[in-house]
mmCIF file of N, CA, C and O in Angstrom:
data_model
loop_
_atom_site.group_PDB
_atom_site.id
_atom_site.type_symbol
_atom_site.label_atom_id
_atom_site.label_comp_id
_atom_site.label_asym_id
_atom_site.label_seq_id
_atom_site.Cartn_x
_atom_site.Cartn_y
_atom_site.Cartn_z
ATOM 1 N N MET I 1 116.391 88.983 110.705
ATOM 2 C CA MET I 1 116.831 89.285 109.289
ATOM 3 C C MET I 1 115.689 89.142 108.310
ATOM 4 O O MET I 1 115.490 89.918 107.366
ATOM 5 N N LYS I 2 114.981 88.030 108.484
ATOM 6 C CA LYS I 2 113.877 87.815 107.540
ATOM 7 C C LYS I 2 112.826 88.880 107.673
ATOM 8 O O LYS I 2 112.268 89.287 106.649
ATOM 9 N N TYR I 3 112.572 89.282 108.861
ATOM 10 C CA TYR I 3 111.559 90.352 109.077
ATOM 11 C C TYR I 3 112.012 91.595 108.364
ATOM 12 O O TYR I 3 111.152 92.223 107.720
ATOM 13 N N PHE I 4 113.255 91.965 108.507
ATOM 14 C CA PHE I 4 113.765 93.188 107.792
ATOM 15 C C PHE I 4 113.664 93.068 106.324
ATOM 16 O O PHE I 4 113.282 94.010 105.620
ATOM 17 N N PHE I 5 113.969 91.896 105.763
ATOM 18 C CA PHE I 5 113.844 91.697 104.300
ATOM 19 C C PHE I 5 112.398 91.834 103.835
ATOM 20 O O PHE I 5 112.121 92.540 102.882
ATOM 21 N N ASN I 6 111.445 91.245 104.578
ATOM 22 C CA ASN I 6 109.992 91.387 104.254
ATOM 23 C C ASN I 6 109.550 92.870 104.358
ATOM 24 O O ASN I 6 108.896 93.301 103.472
ATOM 25 N N LEU I 7 109.964 93.546 105.316
ATOM 26 C CA LEU I 7 109.584 94.959 105.555
ATOM 27 C C LEU I 7 110.168 95.751 104.413
ATOM 28 O O LEU I 7 109.488 96.609 103.835
ATOM 29 N N PHE I 8 111.426 95.563 104.082
ATOM 30 C CA PHE I 8 112.108 96.275 102.971
ATOM 31 C C PHE I 8 111.349 95.961 101.644
ATOM 32 O O PHE I 8 111.160 96.887 100.898
ATOM 33 N N PHE I 9 110.981 94.748 101.373
ATOM 34 C CA PHE I 9 110.286 94.286 100.168
ATOM 35 C C PHE I 9 108.944 95.086 100.099
ATOM 36 O O PHE I 9 108.628 95.632 99.016
ATOM 37 N N MET I 10 108.225 95.074 101.202
ATOM 38 C CA MET I 10 106.916 95.783 101.199
ATOM 39 C C MET I 10 106.983 97.266 101.002
ATOM 40 O O MET I 10 106.225 97.788 100.261
ATOM 41 N N VAL I 11 107.988 97.859 101.568
ATOM 42 C CA VAL I 11 108.177 99.347 101.344
ATOM 43 C C VAL I 11 108.567 99.586 99.921
ATOM 44 O O VAL I 11 108.087 100.500 99.330
ATOM 45 N N ALA I 12 109.520 98.812 99.426
ATOM 46 C CA ALA I 12 109.935 98.997 98.031
ATOM 47 C C ALA I 12 108.766 98.804 97.049
ATOM 48 O O ALA I 12 108.587 99.591 96.120
ATOM 49 N N LEU I 13 107.968 97.836 97.371
ATOM 50 C CA LEU I 13 106.754 97.520 96.479
ATOM 51 C C LEU I 13 105.798 98.743 96.601
ATOM 52 O O LEU I 13 105.244 99.150 95.556
ATOM 53 N N ALA I 14 105.614 99.248 97.741
ATOM 54 C CA ALA I 14 104.673 100.422 97.919
ATOM 55 C C ALA I 14 105.244 101.615 97.168
ATOM 56 O O ALA I 14 104.467 102.356 96.484
ATOM 57 N N VAL I 15 106.532 101.949 97.288
ATOM 58 C CA VAL I 15 107.069 103.097 96.608
ATOM 59 C C VAL I 15 106.972 102.892 95.116
ATOM 60 O O VAL I 15 106.573 103.818 94.392
ATOM 61 N N HIS I 16 107.326 101.718 94.635
ATOM 62 C CA HIS I 16 107.227 101.451 93.227
ATOM 63 C C HIS I 16 105.751 101.561 92.693
ATOM 64 O O HIS I 16 105.510 102.193 91.635
ATOM 65 N N GLY I 17 104.876 100.926 93.355
ATOM 66 C CA GLY I 17 103.478 100.923 92.924
ATOM 67 C C GLY I 17 102.838 102.333 92.981
ATOM 68 O O GLY I 17 102.097 102.755 92.090
ATOM 69 N N ALA I 18 103.193 103.094 93.938
ATOM 70 C CA ALA I 18 102.648 104.491 94.096
ATOM 71 C C ALA I 18 103.158 105.379 93.032
ATOM 72 O O ALA I 18 102.487 106.270 92.586
ATOM 73 N N ALA I 19 104.375 105.085 92.439
ATOM 74 C CA ALA I 19 104.942 105.953 91.457
ATOM 75 C C ALA I 19 104.305 105.571 90.042
ATOM 76 O O ALA I 19 104.424 106.410 89.157
ATOM 77 N N LEU I 20 103.704 104.428 89.893
ATOM 78 C CA LEU I 20 103.095 104.099 88.657
ATOM 79 C C LEU I 20 101.728 104.616 88.519
ATOM 80 O O LEU I 20 101.114 105.000 89.481
ATOM 81 N N ASN I 21 101.189 104.616 87.313
ATOM 82 C CA ASN I 21 99.809 105.003 87.126
ATOM 83 C C ASN I 21 98.992 103.710 87.349
ATOM 84 O O ASN I 21 98.805 102.867 86.335
ATOM 85 N N CYS I 22 98.588 103.429 88.545
ATOM 86 C CA CYS I 22 97.981 102.152 88.904
ATOM 87 C C CYS I 22 96.446 102.256 89.039
ATOM 88 O O CYS I 22 95.861 101.611 89.863
ATOM 89 N N THR I 23 95.830 103.102 88.276
ATOM 90 C CA THR I 23 94.355 103.190 88.335
ATOM 91 C C THR I 23 93.741 102.482 87.151
ATOM 92 O O THR I 23 94.309 102.469 86.069
ATOM 93 N N ALA I 24 92.634 101.865 87.494
ATOM 94 C CA ALA I 24 91.805 101.175 86.500
ATOM 95 C C ALA I 24 90.464 101.070 87.036
ATOM 96 O O ALA I 24 90.157 101.374 88.281
ATOM 97 N N SER I 25 89.490 100.514 86.323
ATOM 98 C CA SER I 25 88.144 100.174 86.898
ATOM 99 C C SER I 25 87.592 98.987 86.020
ATOM 100 O O SER I 25 88.108 98.698 85.016
ATOM 101 N N CYS I 26 86.515 98.479 86.566
ATOM 102 C CA CYS I 26 85.846 97.346 85.910
ATOM 103 C C CYS I 26 84.780 97.868 84.934
ATOM 104 O O CYS I 26 84.133 97.124 84.281
ATOM 105 N N GLY I 27 84.597 99.128 84.884
ATOM 106 C CA GLY I 27 83.510 99.719 84.033
ATOM 107 C C GLY I 27 82.688 100.708 84.751
ATOM 108 O O GLY I 27 83.212 101.217 85.873
ATOM 109 N N ASN I 28 81.506 100.994 84.288
ATOM 110 C CA ASN I 28 80.718 102.046 84.932
ATOM 111 C C ASN I 28 80.184 101.599 86.309
ATOM 112 O O ASN I 28 79.780 102.501 87.093
ATOM 113 N N HIS I 29 80.129 100.364 86.636
ATOM 114 C CA HIS I 29 79.545 99.935 87.828
ATOM 115 C C HIS I 29 80.488 99.814 89.065
ATOM 116 O O HIS I 29 80.038 99.709 90.168
ATOM 117 N N GLY I 30 81.782 99.910 88.791
ATOM 118 C CA GLY I 30 82.733 99.720 89.855
ATOM 119 C C GLY I 30 83.538 100.938 90.238
ATOM 120 O O GLY I 30 83.506 101.908 89.505
ATOM 121 N N PRO I 31 84.143 100.898 91.307
ATOM 122 C CA PRO I 31 85.045 102.030 91.780
ATOM 123 C C PRO I 31 86.315 102.079 91.027
ATOM 124 O O PRO I 31 86.699 101.071 90.317
ATOM 125 N N VAL I 32 86.979 103.176 91.150
ATOM 126 C CA VAL I 32 88.345 103.255 90.590
ATOM 127 C C VAL I 32 89.286 102.381 91.485
ATOM 128 O O VAL I 32 89.294 102.456 92.698
ATOM 129 N N ILE I 33 89.963 101.430 90.840
ATOM 130 C CA ILE I 33 90.878 100.595 91.519
ATOM 131 C C ILE I 33 92.315 101.141 91.307
ATOM 132 O O ILE I 33 92.709 101.315 90.218
ATOM 133 N N ARG I 34 92.954 101.385 92.436
ATOM 134 C CA ARG I 34 94.311 101.975 92.383
ATOM 135 C C ARG I 34 95.237 101.264 93.448
ATOM 136 O O ARG I 34 94.810 100.325 94.035
ATOM 137 N N PHE I 35 96.437 101.670 93.525
ATOM 138 C CA PHE I 35 97.462 100.991 94.244
ATOM 139 C C PHE I 35 97.055 100.596 95.664
ATOM 140 O O PHE I 35 96.342 101.375 96.347
ATOM 141 N N ARG I 36 97.434 99.561 95.918
ATOM 142 C CA ARG I 36 97.266 98.471 96.933
ATOM 143 C C ARG I 36 96.460 97.387 96.261
ATOM 144 O O ARG I 36 96.748 96.226 96.478
ATOM 145 N N PHE I 37 95.486 97.734 95.512
ATOM 146 C CA PHE I 37 94.674 96.804 94.793
ATOM 147 C C PHE I 37 95.182 96.772 93.293
ATOM 148 O O PHE I 37 95.777 97.725 92.855
ATOM 149 N N ARG I 38 94.812 95.736 92.594
ATOM 150 C CA ARG I 38 95.067 95.714 91.179
ATOM 151 C C ARG I 38 93.990 94.862 90.580
ATOM 152 O O ARG I 38 93.512 93.958 91.179
ATOM 153 N N ILE I 39 93.666 95.096 89.300
ATOM 154 C CA ILE I 39 92.765 94.264 88.656
ATOM 155 C C ILE I 39 93.467 93.047 88.062
ATOM 156 O O ILE I 39 94.298 93.243 87.219
ATOM 157 N N LYS I 40 93.072 91.842 88.552
ATOM 158 C CA LYS I 40 93.731 90.622 88.185
ATOM 159 C C LYS I 40 93.586 90.448 86.592
ATOM 160 O O LYS I 40 92.477 90.755 86.040
ATOM 161 N N ASP I 41 94.675 90.004 86.031
ATOM 162 C CA ASP I 41 94.691 89.743 84.597
ATOM 163 C C ASP I 41 94.735 90.988 83.691
ATOM 164 O O ASP I 41 94.694 90.840 82.497
ATOM 165 N N LYS I 42 94.641 92.109 84.323
ATOM 166 C CA LYS I 42 94.692 93.386 83.438
ATOM 167 C C LYS I 42 95.982 94.256 83.803
ATOM 168 O O LYS I 42 96.381 94.983 83.002
ATOM 169 N N LYS I 43 96.499 94.121 85.045
ATOM 170 C CA LYS I 43 97.663 94.765 85.488
ATOM 171 C C LYS I 43 98.738 93.776 85.911
ATOM 172 O O LYS I 43 98.306 92.745 86.588
ATOM 173 N N PRO I 44 99.959 94.087 85.867
ATOM 174 C CA PRO I 44 100.997 93.172 86.351
ATOM 175 C C PRO I 44 100.959 93.085 87.848
ATOM 176 O O PRO I 44 100.423 94.013 88.478
ATOM 177 N N GLU I 45 101.514 92.044 88.440
ATOM 178 C CA GLU I 45 101.484 91.798 89.835
ATOM 179 C C GLU I 45 102.102 92.937 90.668
ATOM 180 O O GLU I 45 101.591 93.179 91.838
ATOM 181 N N TYR I 46 103.069 93.614 90.229
ATOM 182 C CA TYR I 46 103.740 94.658 90.912
ATOM 183 C C TYR I 46 102.856 95.914 91.028
ATOM 184 O O TYR I 46 103.208 96.822 91.726
ATOM 185 N N TYR I 47 101.709 95.976 90.432
ATOM 186 C CA TYR I 47 100.794 97.060 90.583
ATOM 187 C C TYR I 47 100.034 97.134 91.812
ATOM 188 O O TYR I 47 99.272 98.014 92.119
ATOM 189 N N GLY I 48 100.089 96.022 92.569
ATOM 190 C CA GLY I 48 99.346 95.900 93.857
ATOM 191 C C GLY I 48 100.029 95.013 94.794
ATOM 192 O O GLY I 48 101.006 94.353 94.521
ATOM 193 N N TYR I 49 99.494 94.978 96.050
ATOM 194 C CA TYR I 49 99.998 94.125 97.050
ATOM 195 C C TYR I 49 99.479 92.676 96.791
ATOM 196 O O TYR I 49 98.385 92.539 96.338
ATOM 197 N N PRO I 50 100.219 91.751 97.151
ATOM 198 C CA PRO I 50 99.743 90.295 97.118
ATOM 199 C C PRO I 50 98.514 90.074 97.998
ATOM 200 O O PRO I 50 98.441 90.612 99.040
ATOM 201 N N GLY I 51 97.511 89.448 97.352
ATOM 202 C CA GLY I 51 96.230 89.301 98.026
ATOM 203 C C GLY I 51 95.203 90.407 97.911
ATOM 204 O O GLY I 51 94.155 90.376 98.399
ATOM 205 N N PHE I 52 95.657 91.427 97.188
ATOM 206 C CA PHE I 52 94.710 92.505 96.913
ATOM 207 C C PHE I 52 94.259 92.606 95.484
ATOM 208 O O PHE I 52 94.106 93.601 94.867
ATOM 209 N N ASP I 53 94.118 91.395 94.941
ATOM 210 C CA ASP I 53 93.627 91.238 93.517
ATOM 211 C C ASP I 53 92.160 91.366 93.422
ATOM 212 O O ASP I 53 91.393 90.677 94.115
ATOM 213 N N VAL I 54 91.686 92.224 92.529
ATOM 214 C CA VAL I 54 90.343 92.447 92.265
ATOM 215 C C VAL I 54 90.001 91.863 90.936
ATOM 216 O O VAL I 54 90.785 92.030 89.931
ATOM 217 N N SER I 55 88.865 91.181 90.797
ATOM 218 C CA SER I 55 88.456 90.623 89.526
ATOM 219 C C SER I 55 87.275 91.369 89.090
ATOM 220 O O SER I 55 86.462 92.039 89.823
ATOM 221 N N CYS I 56 87.008 91.406 87.721
ATOM 222 C CA CYS I 56 85.833 91.986 87.109
ATOM 223 C C CYS I 56 84.866 90.908 86.712
ATOM 224 O O CYS I 56 85.236 89.944 86.106
ATOM 225 N N THR I 57 83.547 91.042 87.077
ATOM 226 C CA THR I 57 82.537 90.103 86.633
ATOM 227 C C THR I 57 82.185 90.348 85.212
ATOM 228 O O THR I 57 82.513 91.418 84.673
ATOM 229 N N GLU I 58 81.400 89.526 84.635
ATOM 230 C CA GLU I 58 81.028 89.645 83.242
ATOM 231 C C GLU I 58 80.121 90.944 83.085
ATOM 232 O O GLU I 58 79.870 91.425 81.965
ATOM 233 N N HIS I 59 79.513 91.391 84.180
ATOM 234 C CA HIS I 59 78.697 92.711 84.157
ATOM 235 C C HIS I 59 79.540 93.864 84.619
ATOM 236 O O HIS I 59 78.885 94.862 84.999
ATOM 237 N N ASN I 60 80.781 93.741 84.754
ATOM 238 C CA ASN I 60 81.688 94.828 85.120
ATOM 239 C C ASN I 60 81.639 95.330 86.526
ATOM 240 O O ASN I 60 81.803 96.511 86.802
ATOM 241 N N TYR I 61 81.361 94.389 87.477
ATOM 242 C CA TYR I 61 81.435 94.753 88.879
ATOM 243 C C TYR I 61 82.743 94.282 89.413
ATOM 244 O O TYR I 61 83.305 93.268 89.010
ATOM 245 N N ALA I 62 83.280 95.047 90.362
ATOM 246 C CA ALA I 62 84.532 94.699 91.029
ATOM 247 C C ALA I 62 84.336 93.726 92.187
ATOM 248 O O ALA I 62 83.438 93.935 93.041
ATOM 249 N N VAL I 63 85.092 92.630 92.266
ATOM 250 C CA VAL I 63 84.957 91.643 93.253
ATOM 251 C C VAL I 63 86.382 91.335 93.895
ATOM 252 O O VAL I 63 87.348 91.133 93.136
ATOM 253 N N LEU I 64 86.447 91.326 95.236
ATOM 254 C CA LEU I 64 87.570 90.890 95.929
ATOM 255 C C LEU I 64 87.324 89.536 96.513
ATOM 256 O O LEU I 64 86.399 89.385 97.265
ATOM 257 N N GLU I 65 88.172 88.545 96.228
ATOM 258 C CA GLU I 65 87.980 87.147 96.673
ATOM 259 C C GLU I 65 88.958 86.988 97.868
ATOM 260 O O GLU I 65 90.181 87.079 97.663
ATOM 261 N N LEU I 66 88.391 86.730 98.995
ATOM 262 C CA LEU I 66 89.309 86.498 100.199
ATOM 263 C C LEU I 66 89.795 85.071 100.242
ATOM 264 O O LEU I 66 89.308 84.190 99.470
ATOM 265 N N PRO I 67 90.916 84.840 100.945
ATOM 266 C CA PRO I 67 91.499 83.494 101.035
ATOM 267 C C PRO I 67 90.604 82.435 101.466
ATOM 268 O O PRO I 67 90.741 81.207 101.202
ATOM 269 N N THR I 68 89.448 82.797 102.176
ATOM 270 C CA THR I 68 88.489 81.852 102.653
ATOM 271 C C THR I 68 87.395 81.594 101.606
ATOM 272 O O THR I 68 86.385 81.014 101.889
ATOM 273 N N SER I 69 87.666 82.007 100.358
ATOM 274 C CA SER I 69 86.731 81.740 99.217
ATOM 275 C C SER I 69 85.447 82.618 99.401
ATOM 276 O O SER I 69 84.474 82.401 98.701
ATOM 277 N N VAL I 70 85.492 83.658 100.131
ATOM 278 C CA VAL I 70 84.399 84.586 100.293
ATOM 279 C C VAL I 70 84.611 85.703 99.224
ATOM 280 O O VAL I 70 85.694 86.173 99.057
ATOM 281 N N LYS I 71 83.579 85.947 98.502
ATOM 282 C CA LYS I 71 83.641 87.046 97.427
ATOM 283 C C LYS I 71 82.936 88.262 97.937
ATOM 284 O O LYS I 71 81.747 88.228 98.295
ATOM 285 N N LEU I 72 83.692 89.428 97.885
ATOM 286 C CA LEU I 72 83.112 90.707 98.329
ATOM 287 C C LEU I 72 82.918 91.547 97.080
ATOM 288 O O LEU I 72 83.870 91.817 96.395
ATOM 289 N N TYR I 73 81.646 91.990 96.809
ATOM 290 C CA TYR I 73 81.451 92.947 95.690
ATOM 291 C C TYR I 73 81.731 94.351 96.173
ATOM 292 O O TYR I 73 81.169 94.769 97.194
ATOM 293 N N ILE I 74 82.517 95.003 95.437
ATOM 294 C CA ILE I 74 82.935 96.341 95.925
ATOM 295 C C ILE I 74 82.200 97.451 95.260
ATOM 296 O O ILE I 74 82.171 97.558 94.013
ATOM 297 N N ARG I 75 81.528 98.262 96.001
ATOM 298 C CA ARG I 75 80.787 99.494 95.477
ATOM 299 C C ARG I 75 81.728 100.663 95.499
ATOM 300 O O ARG I 75 81.687 101.531 94.571
ATOM 301 N N SER I 76 82.516 100.795 96.609
ATOM 302 C CA SER I 76 83.354 101.903 96.625
ATOM 303 C C SER I 76 84.582 101.574 97.564
ATOM 304 O O SER I 76 84.500 100.641 98.408
ATOM 305 N N ILE I 77 85.666 102.335 97.374
ATOM 306 C CA ILE I 77 86.799 102.180 98.236
ATOM 307 C C ILE I 77 87.222 103.514 98.755
ATOM 308 O O ILE I 77 87.456 104.411 97.928
ATOM 309 N N ASP I 78 87.264 103.636 100.023
ATOM 310 C CA ASP I 78 87.803 104.840 100.700
ATOM 311 C C ASP I 78 89.240 104.586 101.084
ATOM 312 O O ASP I 78 89.496 103.908 102.077
ATOM 313 N N TYR I 79 90.157 105.078 100.247
ATOM 314 C CA TYR I 79 91.608 104.792 100.400
ATOM 315 C C TYR I 79 92.129 105.434 101.602
ATOM 316 O O TYR I 79 93.041 104.915 102.280
ATOM 317 N N GLU I 80 91.648 106.557 102.059
ATOM 318 C CA GLU I 80 92.137 107.276 103.186
ATOM 319 C C GLU I 80 91.753 106.565 104.422
ATOM 320 O O GLU I 80 92.570 106.382 105.388
ATOM 321 N N SER I 81 90.500 106.146 104.600
ATOM 322 C CA SER I 81 90.030 105.410 105.767
ATOM 323 C C SER I 81 90.304 103.953 105.692
ATOM 324 O O SER I 81 90.110 103.225 106.664
ATOM 325 N N GLN I 82 90.731 103.474 104.461
ATOM 326 C CA GLN I 82 91.022 102.055 104.370
ATOM 327 C C GLN I 82 89.742 101.154 104.471
ATOM 328 O O GLN I 82 89.710 100.232 105.245
ATOM 329 N N VAL I 83 88.673 101.618 103.873
ATOM 330 C CA VAL I 83 87.314 100.893 104.018
ATOM 331 C C VAL I 83 86.826 100.521 102.646
ATOM 332 O O VAL I 83 86.820 101.352 101.759
ATOM 333 N N LEU I 84 86.340 99.331 102.543
ATOM 334 C CA LEU I 84 85.643 98.836 101.423
ATOM 335 C C LEU I 84 84.141 98.915 101.623
ATOM 336 O O LEU I 84 83.680 98.495 102.726
ATOM 337 N N LYS I 85 83.312 99.357 100.700
ATOM 338 C CA LYS I 85 81.840 99.296 100.855
ATOM 339 C C LYS I 85 81.283 98.513 99.730
ATOM 340 O O LYS I 85 81.813 98.485 98.557
#
């Protein structure tokens, strides 16, 4: 039952987020950030999946911080292939 609830929640979140205008960017240096990801402190939590929070540096670069405290600077996101570069 718990698995079903989690699955339902994730599907509902995906449908809700995809219906919103969830695009943003950190500026000229970063990629367009859209649903699955969200820019932390600029968009509400429901604009992206938990753990997919992107921060902007003071020089407007996009950064994804992993739970292991590793910071990944994002140059581009291929949403179709699900690849960060």
